[in-house]
Coordinates of C-alpha atoms in Angstrom, one line a residue:
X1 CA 11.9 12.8 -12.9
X2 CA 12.4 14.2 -9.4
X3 CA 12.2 17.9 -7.9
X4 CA 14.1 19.3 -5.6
X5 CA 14.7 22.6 -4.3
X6 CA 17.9 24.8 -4.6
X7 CA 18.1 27.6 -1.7
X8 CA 20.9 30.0 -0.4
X9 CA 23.4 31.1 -2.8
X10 CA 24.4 33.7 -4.7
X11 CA 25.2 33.4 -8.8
X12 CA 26.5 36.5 -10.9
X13 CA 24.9 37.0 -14.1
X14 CA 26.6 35.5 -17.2
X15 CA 29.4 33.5 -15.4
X16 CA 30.4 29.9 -16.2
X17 CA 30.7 27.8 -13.1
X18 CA 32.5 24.5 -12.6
X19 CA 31.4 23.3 -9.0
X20 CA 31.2 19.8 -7.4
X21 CA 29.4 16.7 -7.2
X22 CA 26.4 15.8 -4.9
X23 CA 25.7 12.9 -3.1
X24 CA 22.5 11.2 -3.2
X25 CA 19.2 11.8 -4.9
X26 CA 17.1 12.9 -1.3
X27 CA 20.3 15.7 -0.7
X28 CA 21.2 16.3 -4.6
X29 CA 19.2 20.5 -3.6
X30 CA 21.5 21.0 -0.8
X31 CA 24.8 19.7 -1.8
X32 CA 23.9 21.9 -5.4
X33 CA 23.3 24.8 -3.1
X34 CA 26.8 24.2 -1.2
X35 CA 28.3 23.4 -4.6
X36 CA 27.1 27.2 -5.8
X37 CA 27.9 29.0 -2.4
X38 CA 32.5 27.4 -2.6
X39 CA 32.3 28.0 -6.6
X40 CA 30.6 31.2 -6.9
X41 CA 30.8 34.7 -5.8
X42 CA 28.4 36.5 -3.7
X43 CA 27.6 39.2 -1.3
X44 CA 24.8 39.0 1.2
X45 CA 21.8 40.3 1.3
X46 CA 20.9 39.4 -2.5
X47 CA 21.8 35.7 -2.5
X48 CA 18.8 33.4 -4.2
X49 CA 18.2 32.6 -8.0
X50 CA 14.6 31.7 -9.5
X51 CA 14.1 30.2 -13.1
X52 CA 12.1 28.7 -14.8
X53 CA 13.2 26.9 -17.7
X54 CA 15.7 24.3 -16.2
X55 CA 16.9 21.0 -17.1
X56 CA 19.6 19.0 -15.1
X57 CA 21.2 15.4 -16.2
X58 CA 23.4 13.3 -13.8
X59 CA 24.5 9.5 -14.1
X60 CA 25.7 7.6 -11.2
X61 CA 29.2 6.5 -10.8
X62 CA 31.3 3.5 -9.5
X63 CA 32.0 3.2 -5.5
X64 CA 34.6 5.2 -3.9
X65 CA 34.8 7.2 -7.3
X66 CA 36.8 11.1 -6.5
X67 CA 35.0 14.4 -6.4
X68 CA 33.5 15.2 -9.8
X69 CA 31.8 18.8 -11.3
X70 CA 28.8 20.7 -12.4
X71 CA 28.5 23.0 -14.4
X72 CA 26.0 25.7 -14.4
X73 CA 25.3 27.9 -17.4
X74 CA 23.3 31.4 -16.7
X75 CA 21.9 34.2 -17.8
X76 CA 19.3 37.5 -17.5
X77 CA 20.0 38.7 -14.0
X78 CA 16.9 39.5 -12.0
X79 CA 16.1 43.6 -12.6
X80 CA 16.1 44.7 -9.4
X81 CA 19.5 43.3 -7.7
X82 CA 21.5 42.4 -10.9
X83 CA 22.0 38.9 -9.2
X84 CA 19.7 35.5 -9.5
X85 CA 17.4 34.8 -7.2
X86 CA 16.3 31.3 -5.9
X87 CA 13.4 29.2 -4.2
X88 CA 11.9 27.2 -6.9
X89 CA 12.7 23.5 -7.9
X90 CA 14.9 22.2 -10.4
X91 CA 13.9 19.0 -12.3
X92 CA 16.2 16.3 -12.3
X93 CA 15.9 13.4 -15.7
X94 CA 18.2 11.0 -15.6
X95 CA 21.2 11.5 -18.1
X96 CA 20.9 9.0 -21.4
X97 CA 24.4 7.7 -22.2
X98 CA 24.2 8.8 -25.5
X99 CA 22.9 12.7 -24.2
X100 CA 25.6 15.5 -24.5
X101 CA 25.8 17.6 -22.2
X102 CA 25.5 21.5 -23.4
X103 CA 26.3 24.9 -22.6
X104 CA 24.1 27.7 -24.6
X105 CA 24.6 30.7 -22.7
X106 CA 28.5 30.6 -22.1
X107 CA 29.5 28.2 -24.6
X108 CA 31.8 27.1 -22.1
X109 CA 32.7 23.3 -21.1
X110 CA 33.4 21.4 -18.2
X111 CA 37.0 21.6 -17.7
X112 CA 37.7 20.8 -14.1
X113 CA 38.6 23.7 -12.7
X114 CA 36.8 26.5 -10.4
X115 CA 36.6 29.6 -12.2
X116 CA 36.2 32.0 -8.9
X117 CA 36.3 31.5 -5.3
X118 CA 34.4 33.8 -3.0
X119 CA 36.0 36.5 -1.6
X120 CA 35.1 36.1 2.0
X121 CA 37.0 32.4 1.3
X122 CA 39.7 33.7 -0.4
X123 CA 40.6 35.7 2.4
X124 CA 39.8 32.9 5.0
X125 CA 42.3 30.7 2.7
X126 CA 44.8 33.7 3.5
X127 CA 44.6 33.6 6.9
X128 CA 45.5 29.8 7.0
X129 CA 48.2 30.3 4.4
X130 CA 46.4 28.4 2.2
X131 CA 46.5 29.0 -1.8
X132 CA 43.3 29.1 -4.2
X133 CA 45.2 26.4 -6.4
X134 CA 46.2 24.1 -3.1
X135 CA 42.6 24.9 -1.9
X136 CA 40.8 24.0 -5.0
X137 CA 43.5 20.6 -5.6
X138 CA 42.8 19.8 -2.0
X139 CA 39.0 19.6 -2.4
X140 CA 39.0 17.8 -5.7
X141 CA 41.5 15.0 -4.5
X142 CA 38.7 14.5 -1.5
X143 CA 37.6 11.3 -1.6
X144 CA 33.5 11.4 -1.4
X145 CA 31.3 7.9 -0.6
X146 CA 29.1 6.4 -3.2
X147 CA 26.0 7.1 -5.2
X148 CA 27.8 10.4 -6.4
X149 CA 26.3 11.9 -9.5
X150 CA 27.8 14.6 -12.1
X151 CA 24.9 17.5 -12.9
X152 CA 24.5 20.1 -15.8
X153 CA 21.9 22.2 -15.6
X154 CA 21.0 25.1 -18.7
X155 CA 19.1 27.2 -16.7
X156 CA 17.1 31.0 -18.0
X157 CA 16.0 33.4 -15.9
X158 CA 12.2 34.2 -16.3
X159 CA 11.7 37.6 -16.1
X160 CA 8.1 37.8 -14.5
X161 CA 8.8 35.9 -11.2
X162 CA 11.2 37.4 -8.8
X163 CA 9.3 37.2 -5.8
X164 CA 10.0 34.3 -3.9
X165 CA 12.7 35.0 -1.1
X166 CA 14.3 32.8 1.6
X167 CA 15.2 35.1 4.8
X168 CA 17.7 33.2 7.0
X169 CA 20.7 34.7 5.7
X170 CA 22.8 33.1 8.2
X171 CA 22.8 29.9 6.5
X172 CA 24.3 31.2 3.5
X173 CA 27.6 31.8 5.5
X174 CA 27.0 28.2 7.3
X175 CA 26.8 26.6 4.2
X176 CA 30.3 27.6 3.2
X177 CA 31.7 26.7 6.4
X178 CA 30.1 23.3 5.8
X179 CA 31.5 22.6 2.5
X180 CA 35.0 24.2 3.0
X181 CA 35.4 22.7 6.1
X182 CA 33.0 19.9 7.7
X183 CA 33.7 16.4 6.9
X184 CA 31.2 15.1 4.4
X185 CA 28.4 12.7 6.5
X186 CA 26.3 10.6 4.4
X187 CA 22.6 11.9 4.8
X188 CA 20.4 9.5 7.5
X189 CA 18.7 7.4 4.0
X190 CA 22.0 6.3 2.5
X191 CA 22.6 2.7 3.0
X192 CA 25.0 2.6 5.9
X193 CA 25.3 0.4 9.1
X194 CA 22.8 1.3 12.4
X195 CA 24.5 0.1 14.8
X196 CA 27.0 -1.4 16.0
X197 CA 27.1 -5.0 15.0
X198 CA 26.4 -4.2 11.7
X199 CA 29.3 -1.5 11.6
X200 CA 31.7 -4.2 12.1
X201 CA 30.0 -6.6 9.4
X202 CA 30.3 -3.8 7.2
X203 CA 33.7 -3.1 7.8
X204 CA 35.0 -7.3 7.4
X205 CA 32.7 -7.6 4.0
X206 CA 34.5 -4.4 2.8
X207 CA 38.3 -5.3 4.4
X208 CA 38.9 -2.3 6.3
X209 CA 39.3 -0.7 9.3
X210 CA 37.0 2.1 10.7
X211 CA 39.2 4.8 10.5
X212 CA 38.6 4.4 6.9
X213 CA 35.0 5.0 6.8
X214 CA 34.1 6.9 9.7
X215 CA 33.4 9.8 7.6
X216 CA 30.9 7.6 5.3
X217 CA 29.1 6.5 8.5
X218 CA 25.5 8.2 9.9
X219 CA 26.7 11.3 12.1
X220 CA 25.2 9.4 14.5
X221 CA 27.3 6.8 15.0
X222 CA 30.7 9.5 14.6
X223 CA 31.8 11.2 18.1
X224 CA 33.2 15.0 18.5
X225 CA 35.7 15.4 21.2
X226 CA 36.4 18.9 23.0
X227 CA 38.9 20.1 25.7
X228 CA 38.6 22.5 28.1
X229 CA 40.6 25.6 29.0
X230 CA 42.2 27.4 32.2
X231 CA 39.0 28.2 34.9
X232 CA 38.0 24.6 34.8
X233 CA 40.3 23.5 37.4
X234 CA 38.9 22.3 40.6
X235 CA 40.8 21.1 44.0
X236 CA 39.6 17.2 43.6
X237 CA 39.6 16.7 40.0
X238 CA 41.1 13.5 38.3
X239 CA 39.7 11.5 41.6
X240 CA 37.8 9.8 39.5
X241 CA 40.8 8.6 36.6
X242 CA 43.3 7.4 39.1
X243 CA 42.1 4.0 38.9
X244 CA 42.1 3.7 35.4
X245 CA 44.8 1.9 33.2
X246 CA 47.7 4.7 32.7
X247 CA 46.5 7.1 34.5
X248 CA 48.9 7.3 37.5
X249 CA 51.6 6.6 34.5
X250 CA 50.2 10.3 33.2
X251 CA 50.5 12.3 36.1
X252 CA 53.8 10.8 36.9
X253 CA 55.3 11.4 33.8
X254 CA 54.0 15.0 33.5
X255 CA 55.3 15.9 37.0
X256 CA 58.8 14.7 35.9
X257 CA 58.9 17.4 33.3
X258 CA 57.1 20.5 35.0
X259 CA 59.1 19.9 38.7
X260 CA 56.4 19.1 41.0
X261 CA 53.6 16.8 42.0
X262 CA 51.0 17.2 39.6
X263 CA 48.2 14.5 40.7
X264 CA 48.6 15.9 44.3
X265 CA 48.2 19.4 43.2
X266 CA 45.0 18.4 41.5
X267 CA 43.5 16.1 44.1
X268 CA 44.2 17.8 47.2
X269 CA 45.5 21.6 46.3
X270 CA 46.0 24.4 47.7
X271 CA 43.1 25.8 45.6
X272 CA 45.2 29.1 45.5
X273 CA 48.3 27.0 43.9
X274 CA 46.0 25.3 41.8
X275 CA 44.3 28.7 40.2
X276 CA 47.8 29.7 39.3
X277 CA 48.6 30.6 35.7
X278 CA 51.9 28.7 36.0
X279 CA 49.7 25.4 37.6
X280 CA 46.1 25.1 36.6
X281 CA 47.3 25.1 32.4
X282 CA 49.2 21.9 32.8
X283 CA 47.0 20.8 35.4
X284 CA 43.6 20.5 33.5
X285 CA 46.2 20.1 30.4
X286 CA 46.7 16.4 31.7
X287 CA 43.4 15.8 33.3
X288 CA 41.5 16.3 30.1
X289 CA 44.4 13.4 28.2
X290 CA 43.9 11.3 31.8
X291 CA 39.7 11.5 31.4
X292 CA 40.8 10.2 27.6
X293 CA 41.9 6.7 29.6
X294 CA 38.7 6.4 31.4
X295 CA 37.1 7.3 27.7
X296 CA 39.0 4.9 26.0
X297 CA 38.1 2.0 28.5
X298 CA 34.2 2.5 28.8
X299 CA 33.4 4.0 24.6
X300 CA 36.5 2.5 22.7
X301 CA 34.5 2.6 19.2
X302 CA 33.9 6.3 19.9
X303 CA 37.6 6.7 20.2
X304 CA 38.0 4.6 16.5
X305 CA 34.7 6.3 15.2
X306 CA 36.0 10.4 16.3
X307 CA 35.6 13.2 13.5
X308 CA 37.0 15.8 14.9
X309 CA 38.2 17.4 18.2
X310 CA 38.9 20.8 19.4
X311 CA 40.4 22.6 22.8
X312 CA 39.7 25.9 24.3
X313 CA 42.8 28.0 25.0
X314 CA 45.2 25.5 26.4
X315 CA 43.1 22.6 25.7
X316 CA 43.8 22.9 22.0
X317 CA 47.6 21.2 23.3
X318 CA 45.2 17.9 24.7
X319 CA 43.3 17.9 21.6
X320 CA 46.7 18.3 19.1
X321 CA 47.8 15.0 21.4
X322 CA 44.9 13.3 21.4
X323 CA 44.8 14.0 16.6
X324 CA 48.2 12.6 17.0
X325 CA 50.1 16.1 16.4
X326 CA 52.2 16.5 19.7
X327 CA 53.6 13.5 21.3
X328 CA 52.5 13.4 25.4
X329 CA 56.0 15.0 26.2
X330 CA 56.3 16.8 24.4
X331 CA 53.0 18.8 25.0
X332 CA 53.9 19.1 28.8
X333 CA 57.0 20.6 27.6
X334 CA 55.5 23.2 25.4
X335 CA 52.6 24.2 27.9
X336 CA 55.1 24.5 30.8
X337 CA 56.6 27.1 29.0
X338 CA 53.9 28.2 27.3
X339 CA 52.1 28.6 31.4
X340 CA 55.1 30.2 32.2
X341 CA 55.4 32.6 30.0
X342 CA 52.0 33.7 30.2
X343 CA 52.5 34.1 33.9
X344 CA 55.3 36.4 33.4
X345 CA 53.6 38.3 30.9
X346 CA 50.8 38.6 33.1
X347 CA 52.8 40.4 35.6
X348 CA 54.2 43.4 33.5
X349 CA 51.4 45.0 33.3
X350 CA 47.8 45.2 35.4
X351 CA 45.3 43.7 33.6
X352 CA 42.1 41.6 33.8
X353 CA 39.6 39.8 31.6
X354 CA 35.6 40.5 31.6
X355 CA 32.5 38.4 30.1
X356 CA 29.7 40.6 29.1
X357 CA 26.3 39.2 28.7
X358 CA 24.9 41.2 25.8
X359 CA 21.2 42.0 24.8
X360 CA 20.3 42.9 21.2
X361 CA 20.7 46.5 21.5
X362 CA 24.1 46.1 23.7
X363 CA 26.5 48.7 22.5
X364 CA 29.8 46.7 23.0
X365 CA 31.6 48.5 20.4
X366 CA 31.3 51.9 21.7
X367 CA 31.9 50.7 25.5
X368 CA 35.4 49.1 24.3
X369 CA 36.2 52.7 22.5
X370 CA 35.1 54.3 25.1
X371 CA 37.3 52.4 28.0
X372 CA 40.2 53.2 25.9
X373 CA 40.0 56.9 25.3
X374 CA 39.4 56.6 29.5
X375 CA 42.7 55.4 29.2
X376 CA 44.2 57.8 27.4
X377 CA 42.6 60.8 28.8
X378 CA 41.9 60.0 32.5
X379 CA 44.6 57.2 33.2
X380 CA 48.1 58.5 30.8
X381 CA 47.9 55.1 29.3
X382 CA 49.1 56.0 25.3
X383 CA 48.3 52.4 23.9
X384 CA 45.4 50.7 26.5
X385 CA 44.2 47.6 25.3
X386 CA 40.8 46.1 25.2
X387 CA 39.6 44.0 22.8
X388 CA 37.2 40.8 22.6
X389 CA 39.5 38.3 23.8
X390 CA 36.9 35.3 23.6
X391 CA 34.2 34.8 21.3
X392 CA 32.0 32.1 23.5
X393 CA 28.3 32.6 22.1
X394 CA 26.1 35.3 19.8
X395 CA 25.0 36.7 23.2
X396 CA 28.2 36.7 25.3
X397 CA 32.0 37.5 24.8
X398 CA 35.0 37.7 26.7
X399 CA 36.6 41.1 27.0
X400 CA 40.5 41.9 27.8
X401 CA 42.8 44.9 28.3
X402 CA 44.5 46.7 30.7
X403 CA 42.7 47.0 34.4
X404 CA 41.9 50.5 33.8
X405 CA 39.6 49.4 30.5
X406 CA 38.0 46.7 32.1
X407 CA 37.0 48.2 35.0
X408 CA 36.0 51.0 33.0
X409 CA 33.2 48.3 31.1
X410 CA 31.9 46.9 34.3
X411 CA 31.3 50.3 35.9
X412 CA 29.1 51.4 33.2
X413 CA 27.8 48.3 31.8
X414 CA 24.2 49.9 32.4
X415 CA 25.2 53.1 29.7
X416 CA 26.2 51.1 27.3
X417 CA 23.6 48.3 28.0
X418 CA 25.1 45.0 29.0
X419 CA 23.0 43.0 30.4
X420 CA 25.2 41.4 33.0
X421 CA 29.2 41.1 33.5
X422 CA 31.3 38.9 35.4
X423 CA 35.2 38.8 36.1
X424 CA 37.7 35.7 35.3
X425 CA 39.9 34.9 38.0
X426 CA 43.0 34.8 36.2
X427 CA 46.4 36.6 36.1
X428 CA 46.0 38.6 32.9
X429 CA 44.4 39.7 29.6
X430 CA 44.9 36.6 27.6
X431 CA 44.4 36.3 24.3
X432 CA 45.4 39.9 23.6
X433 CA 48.8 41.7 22.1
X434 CA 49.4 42.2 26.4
X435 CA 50.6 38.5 25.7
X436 CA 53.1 39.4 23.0
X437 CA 55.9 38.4 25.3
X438 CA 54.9 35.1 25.7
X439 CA 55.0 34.2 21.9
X440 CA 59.0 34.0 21.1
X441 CA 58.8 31.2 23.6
X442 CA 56.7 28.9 23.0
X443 CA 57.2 29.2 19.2
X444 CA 61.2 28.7 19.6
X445 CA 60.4 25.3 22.2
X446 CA 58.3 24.6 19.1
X447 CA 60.5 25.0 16.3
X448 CA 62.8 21.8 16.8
X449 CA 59.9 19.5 18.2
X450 CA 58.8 16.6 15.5
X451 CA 54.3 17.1 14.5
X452 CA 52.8 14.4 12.8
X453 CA 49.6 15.2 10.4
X454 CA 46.7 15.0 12.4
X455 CA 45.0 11.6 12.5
X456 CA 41.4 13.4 13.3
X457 CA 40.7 16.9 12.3
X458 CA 41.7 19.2 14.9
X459 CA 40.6 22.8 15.1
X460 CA 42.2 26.1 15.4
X461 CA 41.3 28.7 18.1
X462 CA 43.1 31.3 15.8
X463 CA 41.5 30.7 12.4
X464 CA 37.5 28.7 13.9
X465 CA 38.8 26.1 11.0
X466 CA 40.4 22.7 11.0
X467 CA 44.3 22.5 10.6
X468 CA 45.7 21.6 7.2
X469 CA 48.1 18.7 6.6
X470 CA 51.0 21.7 6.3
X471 CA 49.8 23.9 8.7
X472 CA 52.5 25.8 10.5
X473 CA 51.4 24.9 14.1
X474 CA 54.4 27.1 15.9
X475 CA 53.6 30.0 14.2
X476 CA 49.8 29.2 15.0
X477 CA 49.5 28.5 18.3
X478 CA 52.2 31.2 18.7
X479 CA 49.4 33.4 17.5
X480 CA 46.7 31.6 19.8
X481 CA 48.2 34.0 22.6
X482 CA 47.9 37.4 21.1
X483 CA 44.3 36.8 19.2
X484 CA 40.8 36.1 20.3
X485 CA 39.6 32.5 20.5
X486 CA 37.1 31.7 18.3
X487 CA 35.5 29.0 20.1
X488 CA 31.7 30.3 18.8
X489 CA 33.4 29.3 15.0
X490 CA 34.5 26.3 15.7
X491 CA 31.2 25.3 17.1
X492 CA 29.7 26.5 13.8
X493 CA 32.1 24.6 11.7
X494 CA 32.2 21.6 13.2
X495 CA 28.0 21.1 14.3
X496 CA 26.8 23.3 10.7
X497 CA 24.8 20.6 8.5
X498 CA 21.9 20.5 6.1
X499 CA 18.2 19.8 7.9
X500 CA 17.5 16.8 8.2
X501 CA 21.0 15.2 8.9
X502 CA 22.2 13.5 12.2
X503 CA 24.7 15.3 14.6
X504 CA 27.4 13.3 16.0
X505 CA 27.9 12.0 19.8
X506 CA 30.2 15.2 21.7
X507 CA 32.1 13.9 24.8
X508 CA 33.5 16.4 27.0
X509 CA 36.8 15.6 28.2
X510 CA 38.2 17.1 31.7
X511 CA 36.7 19.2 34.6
X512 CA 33.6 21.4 34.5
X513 CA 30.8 21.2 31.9
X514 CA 31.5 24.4 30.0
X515 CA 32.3 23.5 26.5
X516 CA 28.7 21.5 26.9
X517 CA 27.3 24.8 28.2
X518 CA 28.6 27.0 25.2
X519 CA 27.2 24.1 22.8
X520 CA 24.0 24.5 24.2
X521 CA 23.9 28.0 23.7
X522 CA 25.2 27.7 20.0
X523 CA 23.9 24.5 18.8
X524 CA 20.6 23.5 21.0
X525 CA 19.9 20.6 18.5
X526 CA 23.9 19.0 19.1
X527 CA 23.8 19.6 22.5
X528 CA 21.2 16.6 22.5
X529 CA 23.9 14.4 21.8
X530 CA 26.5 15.9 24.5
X531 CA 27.7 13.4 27.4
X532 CA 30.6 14.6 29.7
X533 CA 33.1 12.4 31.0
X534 CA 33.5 12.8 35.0
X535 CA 36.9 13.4 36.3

């Protein structure tokens, strides 16, 4: 008989539940509490269950078996918020071949299917293009790794104790990133290689490569790769690849396509050239995919061991090459024109980009309503922009909009109280419908070019989630230009885990440290684990 403890997730009263299967017996609370948050639905603040009678069976199945389900029966909502409450342990027996498993306060059975998804994911589904039914098919044809078991809990709702509370609500959105999106890691106890040596024992005993387990490893032994994006770029930069294997071969052929000397741009400058819109893109574009060389030559099993990558802005074209997306050439190609077009955009109209440093009583939303009815009264502007162009950290975002707006913000970041702002040095107000011009390009260069399914999971700026295997990437990254980056997400997504389980080795690829700086800020605990490789 073991205990554990279920926390952070809402159930409604009287509904039937079919969620899925949980990994080993040390994690069996928090993959139930993952299970409840994807299968059930909920609304913050009222979003923990308590019971009291409970019983819960589960049997062990082969290795390698699919994805199988719970089901949860339940009943008497708690009096005061007409929702179950949790924070006190279920008991676990283990299930006797010959024990059926029962249903008394639905009457329902086990039939393999989710009854409800959240809202909040049903809309997120939406936003991907992404079904319920291809969502739900998706996540069941997941392969999970072994010592899965299948749980059926009756469970009763006491109706004397409904006291016990658990106050991070946070988590409760976390956890259904985690589950809907994060690849599953085996917890630090489960039976899996240390190090190295034994990785590649593992891997000859069981006859594959390690692209077939690298999601079954210890995090620790996986690796995270992220790109940088335009503001990186400094006069110098890729000194330090040229004498790797391919490297010259890079810069060569990306200076065929775009019509200039790229490495020579990038090593020696003009700094003023290599700041421009039109320049620095496919300039730290191909550095980050060059510092991949130097990567690949001194950490060549955390290239075969990778998870998951992700780029900022224009980096999300290295990291769609480096998944296996968007052949090498084809990604000069598209962020040539995708540079370009941004440039000329940029030119139409004055505009300018601001980060804000924010405090906890910061009134962002009234200074960006504020700038724009400046606009409109003081400066005859009828539509001014200014929006949140980047979302970098809780504490800091990236504002863009016309000149007028933004200049507007930094003038009177005291009033609304900002704690400190600081101007971008680039041409325009990326990231914002000022950028509309620039779409019908880039998607139309798109349009005829042939994208493979990604090899590793790649991330969206657009949608803070991982591309699916039939993700419309023109349309996307199309999109990327006209709506904020959600870089904070992505971090999130990719670094959200239960306590107590590993995070995985981040290498930074390209110039500047800033992707590492944003981690720090968002994920102190993964940041631990960040190296950055020198260019």
């Amino acid at each position: 008989m073991a205990s554990l403890c279920i926390n952070r997730a809402l159930i409604q009263p009287k509904s039937h539940l079919n969620i899925f299967v949980l990994s080993s017996r040390s994690t069996l609370g928090a993959k139930i509490a993952n299970a409840l948050v994807t299968s059930s639905t909920y609304s913050p603040p009222a979003s923990f269950f308590q019971s009291v009678q409970r019983q819960s069976y589960f049997h062990t199945l082969p290795l390698g078996q699919r994805l199988e389900q719970i089901s949860y029966s339940l009943s008497k909502p708690s009096p005061r918020s007409n929702s179950f409450r949790f924070g006190t342990c279920i008991h676990i027996s283990k299930k006797h071949p010959s024990k059926q498993f029962s249903s008394s306060s639905s009457g329902g059975d086990c039939d393999g299917q989710i009854t409800k998804l959240p809202r909040r994911l049903v809309k997120r589904l939406e936003k991907q293009g992404i079904s319920e039914q291809e969502f739900v098919s998706r996540l069941k044809a997941t392969p999970e790794f072994p010592s899965q078991y299948i749980a059926k809990a009756d469970v009763e709702e006491s109706e004397t104790e409904h006291t016990r509370f658990v106050e991070n609500r946070d988590q409760l959105e976390q956890l259904l990133k985690t589950m809907t999106t994060e690849p599953k890691f085996l917890s630090q106890e489960d039976s899996f290689p240390s190090d190295m040596k034994k990785l590649k024992d593992y891997q000859k005993q069981q006859g594959s490569n390690s692209s077939d387990i690298r999601l079954k490893m210890s995090p620790s032994m996986t690796s995270v790769v992220l790109f940088p994006g335009q503001g990186s770029q400094f006069v110098g930069m890729g000194q330090k690849l040229v004498h790797y294997p391919g490297v010259k071969e890079l810069f060569e052929e990306a200076s065929a396509v775009v019509g200039y000397d790229l490495l020579k741009l990038c090593l020696h400058g003009p700094k003023s050239e290599l700041d421009k819109t039109v320049h620095c893109q496919p300039a730290v574009m191909i550095t980050s995919l060059a510092a991949i060389e130097k990567f690949r030559e001194e950490h060549p099993q955390a290239i075969e061991n990778c998870v998951a990558t992700a780029g900022f802005s224009v980096g999300e074209f290295a990291a769609l090459v480096f998944s296996g997306v968007l052949s090498f050439p084809d990604a000069v190609k598209v962020v040539k024109i995708r540079a370009e077009a941004m440039q000329k955009a940029s030119e139409r109209t004055s505009s300018a980009m601001l980060t804000v440093f924010l405090a906890h009583d910061s009134r962002l939303k009234d200074a960006i309503k504020m700038a724009k009815e400046f606009c409109i009264e003081r400066r005859d502007i009828a539509d001014p922009v200014c929006t949140v162009a980047n979302f970098l950290f809780p504490e800091c975002k990236v504002l863009a909009g016309h000149e007028e707006a933004i200049e507007f913000i930094a003038t009177n970041a005291k009033e609304f109280r900002l704690l400190r702002t600081k101007r971008l040095s680039v041409s325009g107000a990326f990231h914002t419908k000022l950028m509309q011009s620039a779409v019908q390009p880039l998607q139309q260069i798109m349009a005829n070019m042939q994208l493979a399914p990604p090899k590793i999971q790649v991330y969206s700026n657009m949608t803070g989630a991982p591309y699916h295997a039939k993700a419309n990437y023109p349309h996307l990254l199309g999109q990327q230009l006209v709506k904020p980056v959600r870089w904070e997400q992505i971090l999130h997504t990719i670094y959200g885990r239960p306590q107590g389980v590993e995070f995985p080795r981040t290498y930074e690829m390209g110039p500047g440290k800033q992707m590492g700086t944003l981690l720090r800020q968002v994920n102190a605990q993964a940041y631990k684990h960040y190296h950055h490789i020198d260019v």
